[in-house]
Amino acid sequence: IQLPVRMKREDAMRYIREWDARYPGYTAYVNRVFNEAATTGEIVSLTSRRRRFPYVADTTIMPQAANWPIQSTAHDVLMDSIVQMYDPLVRVGAYPLIDVHDAVLIEARKDNWRDAAHIAYDILTGPHFDGVPSLPAECKMGPDWLHMEDVEL
């Protein structure tokens, strides 16, 4: 924390202590995931995907170990959503083109984009895997990436 934000070490340590006090569940989660990686050499996501950590010598892997189950599960939900939405989208003349990190780009005509957006939104925010809560989603549309605007559904 000290170098990237140009903060005194004492201030950084105080910030970390305050964070830990404010979010004790997060700190417990990070410690649990790190201990799992250090003990078993791997972490298992909520969808049973595994990431191996064959060499855990210090705490530098803690951010990776803590982030991976969250990001991998979110991506699994996105991939499952794309599979589920493909046929319904095709029926209205729209097509999922690509996924980018935590988004899916869908091509739709001007006269059917709202139908396509509702299909995608309903599937994205619906249930996917046991133990995985529904995730929020937002919709944007535009003729290209540069001109995307938020859309209320």
mmCIF file with all atom_site columns, N, CA and C in Angstrom, residues 34-103:
data_model
loop_
_atom_site.group_PDB
_atom_site.id
_atom_site.type_symbol
_atom_site.label_atom_id
_atom_site.label_alt_id
_atom_site.label_comp_id
_atom_site.label_asym_id
_atom_site.label_entity_id
_atom_site.label_seq_id
_atom_site.pdbx_PDB_ins_code
_atom_site.Cartn_x
_atom_site.Cartn_y
_atom_site.Cartn_z
_atom_site.occupancy
_atom_site.B_iso_or_equiv
_atom_site.pdbx_formal_charge
_atom_site.auth_seq_id
_atom_site.auth_comp_id
_atom_site.auth_asym_id
_atom_site.auth_atom_id
_atom_site.pdbx_PDB_model_num
ATOM 1   N N  . PHE A 1 34  ? -6.307  -18.495 1.789   1.00 0.00 ? 34  PHE A N  1
ATOM 2   C CA . PHE A 1 34  ? -4.856  -18.621 1.758   1.00 0.00 ? 34  PHE A CA 1
ATOM 3   C C  . PHE A 1 34  ? -4.407  -19.903 2.451   1.00 0.00 ? 34  PHE A C  1
ATOM 4   N N  . ASN A 1 35  ? -5.003  -20.199 3.602   1.00 0.00 ? 35  ASN A N  1
ATOM 5   C CA . ASN A 1 35  ? -4.650  -21.433 4.313   1.00 0.00 ? 35  ASN A CA 1
ATOM 6   C C  . ASN A 1 35  ? -4.996  -22.667 3.490   1.00 0.00 ? 35  ASN A C  1
ATOM 7   N N  . GLU A 1 36  ? -6.123  -22.615 2.778   1.00 0.00 ? 36  GLU A N  1
ATOM 8   C CA . GLU A 1 36  ? -6.485  -23.732 1.900   1.00 0.00 ? 36  GLU A CA 1
ATOM 9   C C  . GLU A 1 36  ? -5.438  -23.917 0.807   1.00 0.00 ? 36  GLU A C  1
ATOM 10  N N  . ALA A 1 37  ? -5.013  -22.814 0.192   1.00 0.00 ? 37  ALA A N  1
ATOM 11  C CA . ALA A 1 37  ? -3.989  -22.899 -0.860  1.00 0.00 ? 37  ALA A CA 1
ATOM 12  C C  . ALA A 1 37  ? -2.675  -23.414 -0.295  1.00 0.00 ? 37  ALA A C  1
ATOM 13  N N  . ALA A 1 38  ? -2.298  -22.934 0.884   1.00 0.00 ? 38  ALA A N  1
ATOM 14  C CA . ALA A 1 38  ? -1.030  -23.345 1.491   1.00 0.00 ? 38  ALA A CA 1
ATOM 15  C C  . ALA A 1 38  ? -1.071  -24.801 1.937   1.00 0.00 ? 38  ALA A C  1
ATOM 16  N N  . THR A 1 39  ? -2.223  -25.263 2.418   1.00 0.00 ? 39  THR A N  1
ATOM 17  C CA . THR A 1 39  ? -2.342  -26.622 2.945   1.00 0.00 ? 39  THR A CA 1
ATOM 18  C C  . THR A 1 39  ? -2.520  -27.654 1.842   1.00 0.00 ? 39  THR A C  1
ATOM 19  N N  . THR A 1 40  ? -3.414  -27.374 0.893   1.00 0.00 ? 40  THR A N  1
ATOM 20  C CA . THR A 1 40  ? -3.746  -28.371 -0.137  1.00 0.00 ? 40  THR A CA 1
ATOM 21  C C  . THR A 1 40  ? -3.042  -28.131 -1.461  1.00 0.00 ? 40  THR A C  1
ATOM 22  N N  . GLY A 1 41  ? -2.499  -26.928 -1.642  1.00 0.00 ? 41  GLY A N  1
ATOM 23  C CA . GLY A 1 41  ? -1.852  -26.598 -2.913  1.00 0.00 ? 41  GLY A CA 1
ATOM 24  C C  . GLY A 1 41  ? -2.835  -26.198 -3.999  1.00 0.00 ? 41  GLY A C  1
ATOM 25  N N  . GLU A 1 42  ? -4.108  -26.038 -3.627  1.00 0.00 ? 42  GLU A N  1
ATOM 26  C CA . GLU A 1 42  ? -5.103  -25.641 -4.623  1.00 0.00 ? 42  GLU A CA 1
ATOM 27  C C  . GLU A 1 42  ? -6.291  -24.976 -3.941  1.00 0.00 ? 42  GLU A C  1
ATOM 28  N N  . ILE A 1 43  ? -7.088  -24.314 -4.781  1.00 0.00 ? 43  ILE A N  1
ATOM 29  C CA . ILE A 1 43  ? -8.335  -23.714 -4.315  1.00 0.00 ? 43  ILE A CA 1
ATOM 30  C C  . ILE A 1 43  ? -9.430  -24.209 -5.246  1.00 0.00 ? 43  ILE A C  1
ATOM 31  N N  . VAL A 1 44  ? -10.596 -24.494 -4.674  1.00 0.00 ? 44  VAL A N  1
ATOM 32  C CA . VAL A 1 44  ? -11.731 -24.995 -5.445  1.00 0.00 ? 44  VAL A CA 1
ATOM 33  C C  . VAL A 1 44  ? -12.830 -23.941 -5.410  1.00 0.00 ? 44  VAL A C  1
ATOM 34  N N  . SER A 1 45  ? -13.331 -23.571 -6.597  1.00 0.00 ? 45  SER A N  1
ATOM 35  C CA . SER A 1 45  ? -14.388 -22.560 -6.669  1.00 0.00 ? 45  SER A CA 1
ATOM 36  C C  . SER A 1 45  ? -15.733 -23.177 -6.302  1.00 0.00 ? 45  SER A C  1
ATOM 37  N N  . LEU A 1 46  ? -16.757 -22.332 -6.206  1.00 0.00 ? 46  LEU A N  1
ATOM 38  C CA . LEU A 1 46  ? -18.106 -22.812 -5.896  1.00 0.00 ? 46  LEU A CA 1
ATOM 39  C C  . LEU A 1 46  ? -18.660 -23.718 -6.989  1.00 0.00 ? 46  LEU A C  1
ATOM 40  N N  . THR A 1 47  ? -18.091 -23.635 -8.178  1.00 0.00 ? 47  THR A N  1
ATOM 41  C CA . THR A 1 47  ? -18.530 -24.496 -9.282  1.00 0.00 ? 47  THR A CA 1
ATOM 42  C C  . THR A 1 47  ? -17.561 -25.651 -9.514  1.00 0.00 ? 47  THR A C  1
ATOM 43  N N  . SER A 1 48  ? -16.710 -25.911 -8.533  1.00 0.00 ? 48  SER A N  1
ATOM 44  C CA . SER A 1 48  ? -15.764 -27.035 -8.522  1.00 0.00 ? 48  SER A CA 1
ATOM 45  C C  . SER A 1 48  ? -14.588 -26.885 -9.480  1.00 0.00 ? 48  SER A C  1
ATOM 46  N N  . ARG A 1 49  ? -14.353 -25.681 -9.980  1.00 0.00 ? 49  ARG A N  1
ATOM 47  C CA . ARG A 1 49  ? -13.152 -25.475 -10.780 1.00 0.00 ? 49  ARG A CA 1
ATOM 48  C C  . ARG A 1 49  ? -11.973 -25.327 -9.831  1.00 0.00 ? 49  ARG A C  1
ATOM 49  N N  . ARG A 1 50  ? -10.808 -25.809 -10.244 1.00 0.00 ? 50  ARG A N  1
ATOM 50  C CA . ARG A 1 50  ? -9.639  -25.811 -9.376  1.00 0.00 ? 50  ARG A CA 1
ATOM 51  C C  . ARG A 1 50  ? -8.518  -24.940 -9.952  1.00 0.00 ? 50  ARG A C  1
ATOM 52  N N  . ARG A 1 51  ? -7.839  -24.248 -9.052  1.00 0.00 ? 51  ARG A N  1
ATOM 53  C CA . ARG A 1 51  ? -6.610  -23.551 -9.409  1.00 0.00 ? 51  ARG A CA 1
ATOM 54  C C  . ARG A 1 51  ? -5.533  -24.050 -8.477  1.00 0.00 ? 51  ARG A C  1
ATOM 55  N N  . ARG A 1 52  ? -4.452  -24.458 -9.066  1.00 0.00 ? 52  ARG A N  1
ATOM 56  C CA . ARG A 1 52  ? -3.376  -25.036 -8.272  1.00 0.00 ? 52  ARG A CA 1
ATOM 57  C C  . ARG A 1 52  ? -2.348  -23.965 -7.895  1.00 0.00 ? 52  ARG A C  1
ATOM 58  N N  . PHE A 1 53  ? -1.878  -24.056 -6.672  1.00 0.00 ? 53  PHE A N  1
ATOM 59  C CA . PHE A 1 53  ? -0.804  -23.225 -6.155  1.00 0.00 ? 53  PHE A CA 1
ATOM 60  C C  . PHE A 1 53  ? 0.278   -24.183 -5.658  1.00 0.00 ? 53  PHE A C  1
ATOM 61  N N  . PRO A 1 54  ? 1.124   -24.687 -6.560  1.00 0.00 ? 54  PRO A N  1
ATOM 62  C CA . PRO A 1 54  ? 2.072   -25.731 -6.169  1.00 0.00 ? 54  PRO A CA 1
ATOM 63  C C  . PRO A 1 54  ? 3.148   -25.248 -5.205  1.00 0.00 ? 54  PRO A C  1
ATOM 64  N N  . TYR A 1 55  ? 3.423   -23.953 -5.186  1.00 0.00 ? 55  TYR A N  1
ATOM 65  C CA . TYR A 1 55  ? 4.482   -23.451 -4.310  1.00 0.00 ? 55  TYR A CA 1
ATOM 66  C C  . TYR A 1 55  ? 3.969   -22.229 -3.572  1.00 0.00 ? 55  TYR A C  1
ATOM 67  N N  . VAL A 1 56  ? 3.721   -22.380 -2.299  1.00 0.00 ? 56  VAL A N  1
ATOM 68  C CA . VAL A 1 56  ? 3.220   -21.280 -1.474  1.00 0.00 ? 56  VAL A CA 1
ATOM 69  C C  . VAL A 1 56  ? 4.259   -21.021 -0.387  1.00 0.00 ? 56  VAL A C  1
ATOM 70  N N  . ALA A 1 57  ? 5.171   -20.091 -0.669  1.00 0.00 ? 57  ALA A N  1
ATOM 71  C CA . ALA A 1 57  ? 6.257   -19.833 0.272   1.00 0.00 ? 57  ALA A CA 1
ATOM 72  C C  . ALA A 1 57  ? 5.980   -18.635 1.172   1.00 0.00 ? 57  ALA A C  1
ATOM 73  N N  . ASP A 1 58  ? 5.149   -17.725 0.707   1.00 0.00 ? 58  ASP A N  1
ATOM 74  C CA . ASP A 1 58  ? 4.862   -16.544 1.519   1.00 0.00 ? 58  ASP A CA 1
ATOM 75  C C  . ASP A 1 58  ? 3.463   -16.035 1.205   1.00 0.00 ? 58  ASP A C  1
ATOM 76  N N  . THR A 1 59  ? 3.144   -14.902 1.731   1.00 0.00 ? 59  THR A N  1
ATOM 77  C CA . THR A 1 59  ? 1.778   -14.380 1.602   1.00 0.00 ? 59  THR A CA 1
ATOM 78  C C  . THR A 1 59  ? 1.543   -13.601 0.313   1.00 0.00 ? 59  THR A C  1
ATOM 79  N N  . THR A 1 60  ? 2.501   -13.562 -0.605  1.00 0.00 ? 60  THR A N  1
ATOM 80  C CA . THR A 1 60  ? 2.299   -12.784 -1.834  1.00 0.00 ? 60  THR A CA 1
ATOM 81  C C  . THR A 1 60  ? 1.190   -13.345 -2.717  1.00 0.00 ? 60  THR A C  1
ATOM 82  N N  . ILE A 1 61  ? 0.813   -14.604 -2.517  1.00 0.00 ? 61  ILE A N  1
ATOM 83  C CA . ILE A 1 61  ? -0.280  -15.163 -3.327  1.00 0.00 ? 61  ILE A CA 1
ATOM 84  C C  . ILE A 1 61  ? -1.649  -14.867 -2.732  1.00 0.00 ? 61  ILE A C  1
ATOM 85  N N  . MET A 1 62  ? -1.691  -14.231 -1.560  1.00 0.00 ? 62  MET A N  1
ATOM 86  C CA . MET A 1 62  ? -2.989  -13.998 -0.905  1.00 0.00 ? 62  MET A CA 1
ATOM 87  C C  . MET A 1 62  ? -3.988  -13.268 -1.802  1.00 0.00 ? 62  MET A C  1
ATOM 88  N N  . PRO A 1 63  ? -3.618  -12.177 -2.485  1.00 0.00 ? 63  PRO A N  1
ATOM 89  C CA . PRO A 1 63  ? -4.610  -11.522 -3.346  1.00 0.00 ? 63  PRO A CA 1
ATOM 90  C C  . PRO A 1 63  ? -5.121  -12.430 -4.466  1.00 0.00 ? 63  PRO A C  1
ATOM 91  N N  . GLN A 1 64  ? -4.217  -13.183 -5.098  1.00 0.00 ? 64  GLN A N  1
ATOM 92  C CA . GLN A 1 64  ? -4.635  -14.118 -6.150  1.00 0.00 ? 64  GLN A CA 1
ATOM 93  C C  . GLN A 1 64  ? -5.541  -15.206 -5.593  1.00 0.00 ? 64  GLN A C  1
ATOM 94  N N  . ALA A 1 65  ? -5.140  -15.752 -4.468  1.00 0.00 ? 65  ALA A N  1
ATOM 95  C CA . ALA A 1 65  ? -5.906  -16.841 -3.866  1.00 0.00 ? 65  ALA A CA 1
ATOM 96  C C  . ALA A 1 65  ? -7.293  -16.369 -3.449  1.00 0.00 ? 65  ALA A C  1
ATOM 97  N N  . ALA A 1 66  ? -7.394  -15.157 -2.929  1.00 0.00 ? 66  ALA A N  1
ATOM 98  C CA . ALA A 1 66  ? -8.692  -14.631 -2.482  1.00 0.00 ? 66  ALA A CA 1
ATOM 99  C C  . ALA A 1 66  ? -9.569  -14.246 -3.660  1.00 0.00 ? 66  ALA A C  1
ATOM 100 N N  . ASN A 1 67  ? -8.992  -13.708 -4.704  1.00 0.00 ? 67  ASN A N  1
ATOM 101 C CA . ASN A 1 67  ? -9.767  -13.219 -5.845  1.00 0.00 ? 67  ASN A CA 1
ATOM 102 C C  . ASN A 1 67  ? -10.221 -14.345 -6.770  1.00 0.00 ? 67  ASN A C  1
ATOM 103 N N  . TRP A 1 68  ? -9.419  -15.363 -6.927  1.00 0.00 ? 68  TRP A N  1
ATOM 104 C CA . TRP A 1 68  ? -9.703  -16.391 -7.919  1.00 0.00 ? 68  TRP A CA 1
ATOM 105 C C  . TRP A 1 68  ? -11.065 -17.072 -7.748  1.00 0.00 ? 68  TRP A C  1
ATOM 106 N N  . PRO A 1 69  ? -11.454 -17.527 -6.557  1.00 0.00 ? 69  PRO A N  1
ATOM 107 C CA . PRO A 1 69  ? -12.766 -18.185 -6.452  1.00 0.00 ? 69  PRO A CA 1
ATOM 108 C C  . PRO A 1 69  ? -13.923 -17.258 -6.840  1.00 0.00 ? 69  PRO A C  1
ATOM 109 N N  . ILE A 1 70  ? -13.791 -15.990 -6.537  1.00 0.00 ? 70  ILE A N  1
ATOM 110 C CA . ILE A 1 70  ? -14.849 -15.030 -6.857  1.00 0.00 ? 70  ILE A CA 1
ATOM 111 C C  . ILE A 1 70  ? -14.910 -14.808 -8.362  1.00 0.00 ? 70  ILE A C  1
ATOM 112 N N  . GLN A 1 71  ? -13.776 -14.480 -8.973  1.00 0.00 ? 71  GLN A N  1
ATOM 113 C CA . GLN A 1 71  ? -13.760 -14.198 -10.406 1.00 0.00 ? 71  GLN A CA 1
ATOM 114 C C  . GLN A 1 71  ? -14.078 -15.440 -11.237 1.00 0.00 ? 71  GLN A C  1
ATOM 115 N N  . SER A 1 72  ? -13.585 -16.589 -10.820 1.00 0.00 ? 72  SER A N  1
ATOM 116 C CA . SER A 1 72  ? -13.844 -17.793 -11.606 1.00 0.00 ? 72  SER A CA 1
ATOM 117 C C  . SER A 1 72  ? -15.314 -18.185 -11.533 1.00 0.00 ? 72  SER A C  1
ATOM 118 N N  . THR A 1 73  ? -15.925 -18.030 -10.375 1.00 0.00 ? 73  THR A N  1
ATOM 119 C CA . THR A 1 73  ? -17.346 -18.354 -10.245 1.00 0.00 ? 73  THR A CA 1
ATOM 120 C C  . THR A 1 73  ? -18.186 -17.374 -11.056 1.00 0.00 ? 73  THR A C  1
ATOM 121 N N  . ALA A 1 74  ? -17.837 -16.093 -11.014 1.00 0.00 ? 74  ALA A N  1
ATOM 122 C CA . ALA A 1 74  ? -18.568 -15.101 -11.814 1.00 0.00 ? 74  ALA A CA 1
ATOM 123 C C  . ALA A 1 74  ? -18.449 -15.427 -13.304 1.00 0.00 ? 74  ALA A C  1
ATOM 124 N N  . HIS A 1 75  ? -17.274 -15.844 -13.744 1.00 0.00 ? 75  HIS A N  1
ATOM 125 C CA . HIS A 1 75  ? -17.104 -16.190 -15.156 1.00 0.00 ? 75  HIS A CA 1
ATOM 126 C C  . HIS A 1 75  ? -17.869 -17.463 -15.503 1.00 0.00 ? 75  HIS A C  1
ATOM 127 N N  . ASP A 1 76  ? -17.912 -18.421 -14.594 1.00 0.00 ? 76  ASP A N  1
ATOM 128 C CA . ASP A 1 76  ? -18.710 -19.629 -14.836 1.00 0.00 ? 76  ASP A CA 1
ATOM 129 C C  . ASP A 1 76  ? -20.187 -19.284 -15.005 1.00 0.00 ? 76  ASP A C  1
ATOM 130 N N  . VAL A 1 77  ? -20.683 -18.348 -14.189 1.00 0.00 ? 77  VAL A N  1
ATOM 131 C CA . VAL A 1 77  ? -22.070 -17.899 -14.327 1.00 0.00 ? 77  VAL A CA 1
ATOM 132 C C  . VAL A 1 77  ? -22.269 -17.234 -15.686 1.00 0.00 ? 77  VAL A C  1
ATOM 133 N N  . LEU A 1 78  ? -21.321 -16.415 -16.111 1.00 0.00 ? 78  LEU A N  1
ATOM 134 C CA . LEU A 1 78  ? -21.421 -15.765 -17.416 1.00 0.00 ? 78  LEU A CA 1
ATOM 135 C C  . LEU A 1 78  ? -21.437 -16.793 -18.541 1.00 0.00 ? 78  LEU A C  1
ATOM 136 N N  . MET A 1 79  ? -20.555 -17.782 -18.478 1.00 0.00 ? 79  MET A N  1
ATOM 137 C CA . MET A 1 79  ? -20.516 -18.809 -19.532 1.00 0.00 ? 79  MET A CA 1
ATOM 138 C C  . MET A 1 79  ? -21.805 -19.627 -19.552 1.00 0.00 ? 79  MET A C  1
ATOM 139 N N  . ASP A 1 80  ? -22.311 -19.986 -18.375 1.00 0.00 ? 80  ASP A N  1
ATOM 140 C CA . ASP A 1 80  ? -23.565 -20.716 -18.298 1.00 0.00 ? 80  ASP A CA 1
ATOM 141 C C  . ASP A 1 80  ? -24.707 -19.869 -18.870 1.00 0.00 ? 80  ASP A C  1
ATOM 142 N N  . SER A 1 81  ? -24.677 -18.566 -18.592 1.00 0.00 ? 81  SER A N  1
ATOM 143 C CA . SER A 1 81  ? -25.704 -17.666 -19.126 1.00 0.00 ? 81  SER A CA 1
ATOM 144 C C  . SER A 1 81  ? -25.664 -17.617 -20.644 1.00 0.00 ? 81  SER A C  1
ATOM 145 N N  . ILE A 1 82  ? -24.476 -17.545 -21.214 1.00 0.00 ? 82  ILE A N  1
ATOM 146 C CA . ILE A 1 82  ? -24.359 -17.481 -22.670 1.00 0.00 ? 82  ILE A CA 1
ATOM 147 C C  . ILE A 1 82  ? -24.921 -18.747 -23.301 1.00 0.00 ? 82  ILE A C  1
ATOM 148 N N  . VAL A 1 83  ? -24.626 -19.895 -22.715 1.00 0.00 ? 83  VAL A N  1
ATOM 149 C CA . VAL A 1 83  ? -25.172 -21.153 -23.236 1.00 0.00 ? 83  VAL A CA 1
ATOM 150 C C  . VAL A 1 83  ? -26.697 -21.139 -23.146 1.00 0.00 ? 83  VAL A C  1
ATOM 151 N N  . GLN A 1 84  ? -27.234 -20.698 -21.999 1.00 0.00 ? 84  GLN A N  1
ATOM 152 C CA . GLN A 1 84  ? -28.687 -20.676 -21.822 1.00 0.00 ? 84  GLN A CA 1
ATOM 153 C C  . GLN A 1 84  ? -29.376 -19.668 -22.729 1.00 0.00 ? 84  GLN A C  1
ATOM 154 N N  . MET A 1 85  ? -28.725 -18.534 -23.008 1.00 0.00 ? 85  MET A N  1
ATOM 155 C CA . MET A 1 85  ? -29.397 -17.484 -23.778 1.00 0.00 ? 85  MET A CA 1
ATOM 156 C C  . MET A 1 85  ? -29.271 -17.665 -25.285 1.00 0.00 ? 85  MET A C  1
ATOM 157 N N  . TYR A 1 86  ? -28.401 -18.550 -25.744 1.00 0.00 ? 86  TYR A N  1
ATOM 158 C CA . TYR A 1 86  ? -28.144 -18.648 -27.184 1.00 0.00 ? 86  TYR A CA 1
ATOM 159 C C  . TYR A 1 86  ? -29.430 -18.927 -27.975 1.00 0.00 ? 86  TYR A C  1
ATOM 160 N N  . ASP A 1 87  ? -30.098 -20.011 -27.697 1.00 0.00 ? 87  ASP A N  1
ATOM 161 C CA . ASP A 1 87  ? -31.302 -20.351 -28.465 1.00 0.00 ? 87  ASP A CA 1
ATOM 162 C C  . ASP A 1 87  ? -32.398 -19.297 -28.354 1.00 0.00 ? 87  ASP A C  1
ATOM 163 N N  . PRO A 1 88  ? -32.729 -18.807 -27.145 1.00 0.00 ? 88  PRO A N  1
ATOM 164 C CA . PRO A 1 88  ? -33.753 -17.758 -27.075 1.00 0.00 ? 88  PRO A CA 1
ATOM 165 C C  . PRO A 1 88  ? -33.368 -16.492 -27.846 1.00 0.00 ? 88  PRO A C  1
ATOM 166 N N  . LEU A 1 89  ? -32.096 -16.136 -27.834 1.00 0.00 ? 89  LEU A N  1
ATOM 167 C CA . LEU A 1 89  ? -31.671 -14.958 -28.598 1.00 0.00 ? 89  LEU A CA 1
ATOM 168 C C  . LEU A 1 89  ? -31.799 -15.189 -30.094 1.00 0.00 ? 89  LEU A C  1
ATOM 169 N N  . VAL A 1 90  ? -31.374 -16.359 -30.548 1.00 0.00 ? 90  VAL A N  1
ATOM 170 C CA . VAL A 1 90  ? -31.467 -16.668 -31.981 1.00 0.00 ? 90  VAL A CA 1
ATOM 171 C C  . VAL A 1 90  ? -32.919 -16.614 -32.449 1.00 0.00 ? 90  VAL A C  1
ATOM 172 N N  . ARG A 1 91  ? -33.837 -17.067 -31.593 1.00 0.00 ? 91  ARG A N  1
ATOM 173 C CA . ARG A 1 91  ? -35.261 -17.032 -31.961 1.00 0.00 ? 91  ARG A CA 1
ATOM 174 C C  . ARG A 1 91  ? -35.771 -15.615 -32.220 1.00 0.00 ? 91  ARG A C  1
ATOM 175 N N  . VAL A 1 92  ? -35.141 -14.608 -31.591 1.00 0.00 ? 92  VAL A N  1
ATOM 176 C CA . VAL A 1 92  ? -35.556 -13.228 -31.855 1.00 0.00 ? 92  VAL A CA 1
ATOM 177 C C  . VAL A 1 92  ? -34.576 -12.515 -32.787 1.00 0.00 ? 92  VAL A C  1
ATOM 178 N N  . GLY A 1 93  ? -33.676 -13.272 -33.414 1.00 0.00 ? 93  GLY A N  1
ATOM 179 C CA . GLY A 1 93  ? -32.757 -12.698 -34.393 1.00 0.00 ? 93  GLY A CA 1
ATOM 180 C C  . GLY A 1 93  ? -31.565 -11.971 -33.790 1.00 0.00 ? 93  GLY A C  1
ATOM 181 N N  . ALA A 1 94  ? -31.161 -12.351 -32.588 1.00 0.00 ? 94  ALA A N  1
ATOM 182 C CA . ALA A 1 94  ? -29.991 -11.750 -31.942 1.00 0.00 ? 94  ALA A CA 1
ATOM 183 C C  . ALA A 1 94  ? -28.966 -12.846 -31.653 1.00 0.00 ? 94  ALA A C  1
ATOM 184 N N  . TYR A 1 95  ? -27.717 -12.431 -31.446 1.00 0.00 ? 95  TYR A N  1
ATOM 185 C CA . TYR A 1 95  ? -26.649 -13.412 -31.282 1.00 0.00 ? 95  TYR A CA 1
ATOM 186 C C  . TYR A 1 95  ? -25.625 -12.935 -30.248 1.00 0.00 ? 95  TYR A C  1
ATOM 187 N N  . PRO A 1 96  ? -25.265 -13.816 -29.298 1.00 0.00 ? 96  PRO A N  1
ATOM 188 C CA . PRO A 1 96  ? -24.140 -13.463 -28.431 1.00 0.00 ? 96  PRO A CA 1
ATOM 189 C C  . PRO A 1 96  ? -22.856 -13.581 -29.248 1.00 0.00 ? 96  PRO A C  1
ATOM 190 N N  . LEU A 1 97  ? -22.031 -12.541 -29.214 1.00 0.00 ? 97  LEU A N  1
ATOM 191 C CA . LEU A 1 97  ? -20.815 -12.539 -30.036 1.00 0.00 ? 97  LEU A CA 1
ATOM 192 C C  . LEU A 1 97  ? -19.581 -12.957 -29.247 1.00 0.00 ? 97  LEU A C  1
ATOM 193 N N  . ILE A 1 98  ? -19.314 -12.275 -28.146 1.00 0.00 ? 98  ILE A N  1
ATOM 194 C CA . ILE A 1 98  ? -18.120 -12.566 -27.345 1.00 0.00 ? 98  ILE A CA 1
ATOM 195 C C  . ILE A 1 98  ? -18.401 -12.223 -25.887 1.00 0.00 ? 98  ILE A C  1
ATOM 196 N N  . ASP A 1 99  ? -17.605 -12.819 -25.006 1.00 0.00 ? 99  ASP A N  1
ATOM 197 C CA . ASP A 1 99  ? -17.620 -12.369 -23.618 1.00 0.00 ? 99  ASP A CA 1
ATOM 198 C C  . ASP A 1 99  ? -16.327 -11.617 -23.381 1.00 0.00 ? 99  ASP A C  1
ATOM 199 N N  . VAL A 1 100 ? -16.423 -10.566 -22.610 1.00 0.00 ? 100 VAL A N  1
ATOM 200 C CA . VAL A 1 100 ? -15.264 -9.755  -22.263 1.00 0.00 ? 100 VAL A CA 1
ATOM 201 C C  . VAL A 1 100 ? -15.273 -9.577  -20.761 1.00 0.00 ? 100 VAL A C  1
ATOM 202 N N  . HIS A 1 101 ? -14.369 -10.246 -20.083 1.00 0.00 ? 101 HIS A N  1
ATOM 203 C CA . HIS A 1 101 ? -14.222 -10.221 -18.631 1.00 0.00 ? 101 HIS A CA 1
ATOM 204 C C  . HIS A 1 101 ? -15.537 -10.600 -17.946 1.00 0.00 ? 101 HIS A C  1
ATOM 205 N N  . ASP A 1 102 ? -16.376 -9.648  -17.649 1.00 0.00 ? 102 ASP A N  1
ATOM 206 C CA . ASP A 1 102 ? -17.632 -9.961  -16.956 1.00 0.00 ? 102 ASP A CA 1
ATOM 207 C C  . ASP A 1 102 ? -18.840 -9.459  -17.738 1.00 0.00 ? 102 ASP A C  1
ATOM 208 N N  . ALA A 1 103 ? -18.703 -9.389  -19.057 1.00 0.00 ? 103 ALA A N  1
ATOM 209 C CA . ALA A 1 103 ? -19.788 -8.880  -19.906 1.00 0.00 ? 103 ALA A CA 1
ATOM 210 C C  . ALA A 1 103 ? -19.936 -9.773  -21.126 1.00 0.00 ? 103 ALA A C  1
#
